[in-house]
Short mmCIF file of C-alpha atoms in Angstrom, two decimals:
data_model
loop_
_atom_site.label_atom_id
_atom_site.label_comp_id
_atom_site.label_asym_id
_atom_site.label_seq_id
_atom_site.Cartn_x
_atom_site.Cartn_y
_atom_site.Cartn_z
CA MET A 476 -21.10 20.60 -0.42
CA ASP A 477 -18.02 19.17 -3.17
CA ILE A 478 -18.89 22.20 -5.61
CA SER A 479 -18.02 25.71 -5.65
CA PRO A 480 -20.47 28.26 -4.78
CA GLU A 481 -20.37 29.82 -8.32
CA ILE A 482 -21.40 26.33 -9.90
CA ARG A 483 -23.90 25.87 -7.26
CA ASP A 484 -25.68 28.87 -8.49
CA LYS A 485 -25.82 28.33 -12.04
CA ILE A 486 -27.44 24.76 -10.71
CA LEU A 487 -30.06 26.77 -8.82
CA ASN A 488 -30.63 29.13 -11.58
CA ASN A 489 -30.99 26.23 -14.39
CA GLU A 490 -27.98 27.08 -16.32
CA PRO A 491 -26.53 24.77 -18.41
CA VAL A 492 -24.04 22.86 -16.25
CA ILE A 493 -21.92 19.23 -17.21
CA ILE A 494 -21.80 16.79 -14.70
CA THR A 495 -20.34 13.60 -14.63
CA PHE A 496 -21.48 10.76 -12.11
CA ARG A 497 -19.55 7.85 -11.63
CA GLN A 498 -20.57 4.50 -9.45
CA GLY A 499 -18.69 1.42 -9.89
CA GLN A 500 -20.84 -1.01 -7.97
CA ALA A 501 -23.39 -3.78 -8.71
CA PRO A 502 -25.88 -3.51 -11.59
CA GLY A 503 -28.68 -3.46 -8.84
CA ASP A 504 -27.51 -0.47 -7.41
CA ILE A 505 -27.00 1.28 -10.86
CA LEU A 506 -30.43 0.39 -11.11
CA VAL A 507 -31.39 2.40 -8.51
CA LEU A 508 -29.22 5.33 -8.77
CA THR A 509 -31.57 6.27 -11.98
CA ALA A 510 -34.51 6.81 -9.88
CA ALA A 511 -32.29 9.72 -8.42
CA ILE A 512 -30.90 11.06 -11.91
CA ARG A 513 -34.42 11.11 -13.29
CA ASP A 514 -35.60 13.55 -10.48
CA LEU A 515 -32.54 15.58 -10.27
CA LYS A 516 -33.18 16.29 -14.03
CA LYS A 517 -36.79 16.88 -13.76
CA LYS A 518 -35.97 19.46 -11.02
CA PHE A 519 -32.85 21.16 -13.00
CA PRO A 520 -33.21 20.51 -16.73
CA ASN A 521 -30.52 22.22 -17.88
CA LEU A 522 -28.44 19.77 -16.40
CA VAL A 523 -26.37 17.94 -18.84
CA ILE A 524 -25.77 14.56 -16.87
CA GLN A 525 -23.11 12.06 -17.75
CA MET A 526 -23.01 8.55 -16.28
CA GLN A 527 -19.89 6.46 -15.99
CA THR A 528 -21.21 3.08 -13.94
CA THR A 529 -20.25 -0.29 -14.31
CA ALA A 530 -23.54 -1.27 -16.44
CA ALA A 531 -23.98 1.05 -18.97
CA PRO A 532 -26.77 -0.48 -20.66
CA ILE A 533 -29.00 0.65 -18.27
CA TRP A 534 -28.92 4.14 -19.22
CA GLU A 535 -29.24 3.57 -22.86
CA ASN A 536 -32.52 5.44 -24.37
CA ASN A 537 -32.25 7.32 -21.10
CA PRO A 538 -33.71 11.08 -22.13
CA ASN A 539 -32.26 12.40 -18.35
CA VAL A 540 -28.43 11.45 -19.32
CA ALA A 541 -26.74 13.12 -22.07
CA LEU A 542 -23.67 10.30 -22.31
CA CYS A 543 -23.39 6.91 -20.65
CA ARG A 544 -20.26 4.92 -20.55
CA GLY A 545 -18.87 1.94 -18.78
CA PRO A 546 -15.88 0.94 -16.37
CA VAL A 547 -13.64 3.18 -18.61
CA SER A 548 -14.51 6.87 -19.43
CA VAL A 549 -13.39 7.42 -22.69
CA GLY A 550 -15.66 10.28 -25.07
CA LEU A 551 -17.14 11.96 -21.88
CA LEU A 552 -17.46 15.57 -22.16
CA PRO A 553 -15.29 17.62 -20.04
CA SER A 554 -17.13 18.06 -16.75
CA ALA A 555 -17.51 21.05 -14.58
CA ILE A 556 -18.27 18.91 -11.66
CA ASP A 557 -16.77 15.35 -11.67
CA MET A 558 -18.25 13.12 -9.07
CA ARG A 559 -18.07 9.88 -7.32
CA LEU A 560 -21.23 8.80 -5.64
CA ASN A 561 -21.96 6.16 -2.72
CA TYR A 562 -24.52 5.65 -0.47
CA PRO A 563 -23.84 6.24 3.00
CA LEU A 564 -27.49 6.15 4.33
CA VAL A 565 -27.16 2.34 3.92
CA ASN A 566 -24.97 2.25 6.97
CA LYS A 567 -28.04 3.64 8.87
CA ALA A 568 -30.80 1.73 7.29
CA ASN A 569 -31.82 -0.04 10.44
CA GLN A 570 -32.60 3.22 12.16
CA CYS A 571 -33.84 5.28 9.52
CA ALA A 572 -36.33 3.28 7.50
CA LYS A 573 -35.45 4.91 4.19
CA HIS A 574 -35.74 3.07 1.32
CA PHE A 575 -32.26 2.83 -1.37
CA ILE A 576 -33.73 5.28 -3.43
CA HIS A 577 -33.62 8.26 -1.18
CA ALA A 578 -29.82 7.20 -0.42
CA PHE A 579 -28.65 8.29 -3.73
CA LYS A 580 -30.97 11.66 -3.64
CA GLU A 581 -29.34 12.43 -0.29
CA GLU A 582 -26.10 11.88 -1.28
CA ILE A 583 -26.37 14.19 -4.47
CA GLU A 584 -28.37 16.72 -2.42
CA ARG A 585 -25.48 16.75 0.38
CA ARG A 586 -22.62 17.12 -2.39
CA LEU A 587 -24.47 19.65 -4.76
CA GLY A 588 -25.53 21.48 -2.15
CA ILE A 589 -29.38 21.38 -3.50
CA SER A 590 -32.55 19.77 -2.89
CA PHE A 591 -35.22 18.38 -5.08
CA ASP A 592 -38.07 15.28 -4.63
CA ILE A 593 -38.54 11.81 -5.63
CA THR A 594 -41.59 11.89 -7.91
CA ALA A 595 -41.93 7.84 -8.43
CA PHE A 596 -40.97 5.26 -6.33
CA LYS A 597 -39.39 2.95 -8.97
CA CYS A 598 -36.50 2.67 -10.96
CA ASP A 599 -36.19 4.71 -14.18
CA VAL A 600 -35.56 2.29 -17.16
CA HIS A 601 -36.47 2.64 -20.94
CA LEU A 602 -36.82 1.18 -23.78
CA SER A 603 -36.91 2.33 -27.92
CA ASP A 604 -39.94 1.82 -29.55
CA GLN A 605 -37.83 -0.23 -31.74
CA GLU A 606 -37.07 -2.93 -28.71
CA LYS A 607 -40.67 -2.66 -27.51
CA GLY A 608 -41.55 -4.05 -30.86
CA TRP A 609 -38.89 -6.92 -31.19
CA ILE A 610 -40.33 -10.19 -30.46
CA ASN A 611 -39.52 -11.06 -26.61
CA GLN A 612 -36.64 -13.57 -25.97
CA VAL A 613 -38.68 -16.20 -24.55
CA GLU A 614 -41.05 -16.57 -27.80
CA GLU A 615 -37.98 -16.47 -29.76
CA THR A 616 -35.64 -19.25 -28.35
CA PHE A 617 -38.65 -21.66 -27.03
CA GLY A 618 -41.47 -20.66 -29.02
CA TYR A 619 -43.99 -19.95 -26.28
CA SER A 620 -46.18 -16.94 -26.43
CA GLU A 621 -48.30 -16.89 -23.53
CA LYS A 622 -47.63 -15.01 -19.86
CA PHE A 623 -44.69 -15.74 -17.64
CA TRP A 624 -42.76 -15.10 -14.93
CA VAL A 625 -38.84 -14.57 -14.14
CA ILE A 626 -37.30 -16.46 -11.69
CA ASN A 627 -33.46 -16.01 -10.28
CA SER A 628 -33.15 -18.34 -7.78
CA GLY A 629 -29.50 -18.14 -7.55
CA SER A 630 -26.61 -15.99 -5.64
CA LYS A 631 -23.34 -14.30 -6.09
CA ASN A 632 -20.24 -16.02 -4.74
CA ASP A 633 -19.84 -12.79 -2.57
CA PHE A 634 -23.42 -12.76 -0.84
CA PRO A 635 -24.12 -16.90 -0.35
CA LEU A 636 -26.33 -16.16 3.05
CA LYS A 637 -28.93 -14.54 0.35
CA GLN A 638 -29.30 -18.00 -1.05
CA TRP A 639 -32.85 -20.08 -0.47
CA SER A 640 -32.69 -23.69 -0.71
CA HIS A 641 -32.89 -25.35 -4.42
CA VAL A 642 -35.25 -27.61 -3.20
CA ARG A 643 -38.06 -25.24 -2.32
CA TRP A 644 -36.95 -23.17 -5.23
CA GLN A 645 -38.09 -26.37 -7.09
CA GLU A 646 -41.07 -26.57 -5.02
CA VAL A 647 -42.65 -23.43 -5.95
CA VAL A 648 -42.10 -24.41 -9.43
CA ASP A 649 -43.80 -27.58 -9.14
CA ALA A 650 -46.79 -26.53 -7.49
CA LEU A 651 -47.68 -23.77 -9.79
CA GLU A 652 -47.15 -25.96 -12.57
CA GLY A 653 -49.99 -25.70 -15.61
CA LYS A 654 -50.86 -22.13 -13.85
CA VAL A 655 -47.73 -20.26 -13.61
CA GLN A 656 -44.74 -20.71 -16.60
CA PHE A 657 -41.51 -19.44 -15.14
CA VAL A 658 -38.29 -18.62 -17.12
CA GLN A 659 -35.10 -19.01 -15.19
CA VAL A 660 -32.26 -16.48 -15.38
CA GLY A 661 -28.72 -15.84 -13.78
CA GLU A 662 -26.04 -14.63 -14.83
CA GLY A 663 -23.52 -17.06 -16.39
CA GLY A 664 -20.40 -17.52 -13.21
CA HIS A 665 -22.82 -17.16 -10.46
CA ASN A 666 -24.34 -19.72 -8.35
CA HIS A 667 -27.16 -21.02 -10.44
CA GLU A 668 -28.72 -25.01 -10.04
CA PRO A 669 -30.72 -25.58 -12.91
CA LEU A 670 -34.45 -26.20 -12.50
CA LYS A 671 -37.20 -28.37 -13.67
CA GLY A 672 -40.06 -27.23 -15.68
CA VAL A 673 -38.86 -24.13 -16.50
CA PHE A 674 -37.32 -22.01 -19.69
CA ASP A 675 -34.32 -22.15 -19.12
CA LEU A 676 -32.14 -18.83 -19.85
CA LEU A 677 -29.48 -18.97 -17.63
CA GLY A 678 -26.37 -17.05 -18.93
CA LYS A 679 -28.13 -16.46 -21.99
CA THR A 680 -29.41 -12.57 -21.21
CA ASP A 681 -27.11 -9.80 -21.23
CA THR A 682 -28.39 -6.30 -19.19
CA ARG A 683 -30.42 -5.35 -22.27
CA GLN A 684 -31.78 -8.68 -22.72
CA LEU A 685 -32.71 -8.85 -19.19
CA ILE A 686 -34.41 -5.73 -19.03
CA ARG A 687 -36.52 -6.28 -22.20
CA LEU A 688 -37.51 -9.86 -20.63
CA CYS A 689 -38.99 -8.55 -17.41
CA TYR A 690 -40.97 -5.26 -19.70
CA HIS A 691 -42.68 -8.54 -21.02
CA ALA A 692 -43.33 -10.46 -18.11
CA GLU A 693 -46.05 -10.93 -15.69
CA GLY A 694 -44.04 -11.16 -12.58
CA ALA A 695 -40.98 -12.03 -11.27
CA VAL A 696 -39.47 -14.08 -8.08
CA CYS A 697 -35.89 -13.83 -6.61
CA HIS A 698 -33.61 -13.40 -3.72
CA VAL A 699 -32.68 -9.41 -2.58
CA THR A 700 -31.38 -8.59 -6.01
CA MET A 701 -31.38 -6.65 -9.14
CA LEU A 702 -34.52 -8.02 -10.38
CA ASN A 703 -36.44 -6.69 -7.82
CA HIS A 704 -35.34 -3.11 -8.80
CA LEU A 705 -35.67 -4.01 -12.50
CA MET A 706 -39.43 -5.25 -11.76
CA SER A 707 -40.33 -1.83 -10.22
CA ALA A 708 -39.31 -0.04 -13.39
CA TRP A 709 -41.90 -1.54 -15.26
CA GLU A 710 -44.46 -1.41 -12.11
CA LYS A 711 -44.68 -5.27 -11.79
CA PRO A 712 -45.22 -7.62 -9.20
CA CYS A 713 -42.17 -9.26 -7.77
CA VAL A 714 -41.71 -11.75 -4.51
CA VAL A 715 -39.09 -11.17 -3.05
CA ILE A 716 -37.43 -14.16 -0.10
CA ALA A 717 -35.12 -11.77 1.98
CA GLY A 718 -34.87 -13.66 5.20
CA GLY A 719 -33.60 -11.58 7.98
CA ARG A 720 -30.83 -9.80 5.95
CA GLU A 721 -32.29 -6.38 5.08
CA SER A 722 -35.30 -4.73 6.01
CA SER A 723 -38.12 -4.33 3.66
CA ALA A 724 -38.11 -0.24 3.96
CA TRP A 725 -34.63 -0.38 2.28
CA GLU A 726 -35.37 -2.84 -0.46
CA SER A 727 -39.23 -3.20 -1.21
CA TYR A 728 -41.61 -1.36 -3.68
CA ASN A 729 -44.94 -0.97 -3.97
CA GLU A 730 -45.16 -4.19 -6.28
CA THR A 731 -43.19 -6.25 -3.89
CA THR A 732 -43.74 -8.94 -1.72
CA TYR A 733 -41.16 -8.74 0.51
CA LEU A 734 -40.93 -11.93 2.43
CA ASP A 735 -38.51 -11.42 5.88
CA THR A 736 -37.64 -12.90 9.03
CA ILE A 737 -36.83 -9.76 10.73
CA GLY A 738 -38.02 -9.16 14.26
CA ASN A 739 -38.27 -13.03 14.40
CA LEU A 740 -34.68 -14.35 15.14
CA PRO A 741 -32.12 -12.77 18.10
CA CYS A 742 -29.33 -11.94 15.39
CA CYS A 743 -31.89 -9.54 13.48
CA LYS A 744 -34.38 -8.72 16.24
CA SER A 745 -33.91 -4.86 15.74
CA GLY A 746 -33.31 -5.02 11.49
CA GLY A 747 -31.32 -6.65 8.90
CA CYS A 748 -27.67 -8.20 10.09
CA TRP A 749 -26.36 -7.17 6.89
CA LYS A 750 -24.09 -10.14 6.85
CA SER A 751 -22.77 -11.78 3.36
CA LYS A 752 -20.47 -14.64 4.47
CA LYS A 753 -21.79 -18.42 5.57
CA GLU A 754 -19.06 -17.92 8.51
CA GLU A 755 -20.37 -14.68 9.46
CA CYS A 756 -24.08 -15.74 10.37
CA VAL A 757 -24.98 -17.13 13.84
CA ALA A 758 -28.24 -18.83 12.95
CA MET A 759 -26.97 -21.46 10.44
CA GLU A 760 -29.14 -24.59 9.65
CA ASP A 761 -26.98 -27.21 7.66
CA THR A 762 -26.01 -24.78 4.61
CA TYR A 763 -28.64 -22.12 4.74
CA PRO A 764 -29.30 -19.35 7.36
CA LYS A 765 -32.13 -20.03 9.85
CA CYS A 766 -34.05 -17.06 8.54
CA MET A 767 -34.13 -18.15 4.91
CA ASN A 768 -35.37 -21.47 6.05
CA MET A 769 -37.92 -20.17 7.89
CA ILE A 770 -40.04 -19.13 4.81
CA SER A 771 -41.53 -22.19 3.19
CA SER A 772 -42.17 -22.77 -0.55
CA ALA A 773 -46.05 -22.76 0.79
CA ASP A 774 -45.39 -18.97 1.59
CA VAL A 775 -43.93 -17.89 -1.79
CA VAL A 776 -46.77 -20.10 -3.53
CA ARG A 777 -49.11 -18.00 -1.54
CA ALA A 778 -47.65 -15.01 -2.17
CA ILE A 779 -47.64 -15.51 -5.77
CA GLU A 780 -51.32 -16.42 -6.36
CA LYS A 781 -52.10 -13.53 -4.22
CA TYR A 782 -51.63 -11.33 -7.26
CA TYR A 783 -54.11 -13.79 -9.07
CA SER A 784 -56.92 -13.99 -6.42
CA GLY A 785 -57.15 -10.46 -5.76
CA GLY A 786 -57.57 -9.76 -9.39
CA ARG A 787 -54.03 -7.69 -10.12
CA LEU A 788 -53.07 -10.76 -12.41
CA THR A 789 -55.27 -13.61 -14.16
CA TYR A 790 -54.22 -17.11 -15.09
#
């Protein structure tokens, strides 16, 4: 426990306590943290929670947070508790079969000496009524007002092993032409090769725009990335091309179709390999890991189509 017994007792007695949480990792990690903050506040409503993270826009309009700031914490109120959060449970991900959401929850519980429940298996993102009323970015940019899916076919420089073949991504788009309209997104500076037959928003969505885009989308398809966590907030379909790096127990949500190959190769026979760089992979085929090559474009197309054949979505 990182706090004094006196402060802990105040929290347990539901007295006002100002607490600042700091988290400096990628936006996807910050999205997952929103679930734990939602349920911490639900259990202890008099906590005054401040967030200092790398993705402050994720916290906008969030009723559970008093103040949010980016990497620089200027303007935060003096706190009784100032805590930098990590998620050490990830080191046991192959053994514990727990979701990423529980990692932040358990870390907060351990360090505050309290307990609370996860009440919803999804991330917690909020739009204002004004934002909900704005025309969506696809219609505004391309004049297209019909249904669409968001597609993120790229990867970050520090995680190239998450990448699936661009040729196969294009095969997915081509196979669903006339049925599913895709909108390609991706952060500028990352590895994103443009696809044909899609609406191109590469490098054109900031964090808040991406949140609104996913709110309006029918579904999404991506690697293991922020997009999967964002779609969970809206309880919308997401097809994730995962390979053998991370298990479905750690990353998948109820709406997710998680295409992994864990258990199929010696290198991931008992869980995800958690490798990031190509030189670390023991099963490379040309420029991609074998675990990703084992997933065909037909597998992804079928995964998307099942949301329609099952009646969850309609063309």
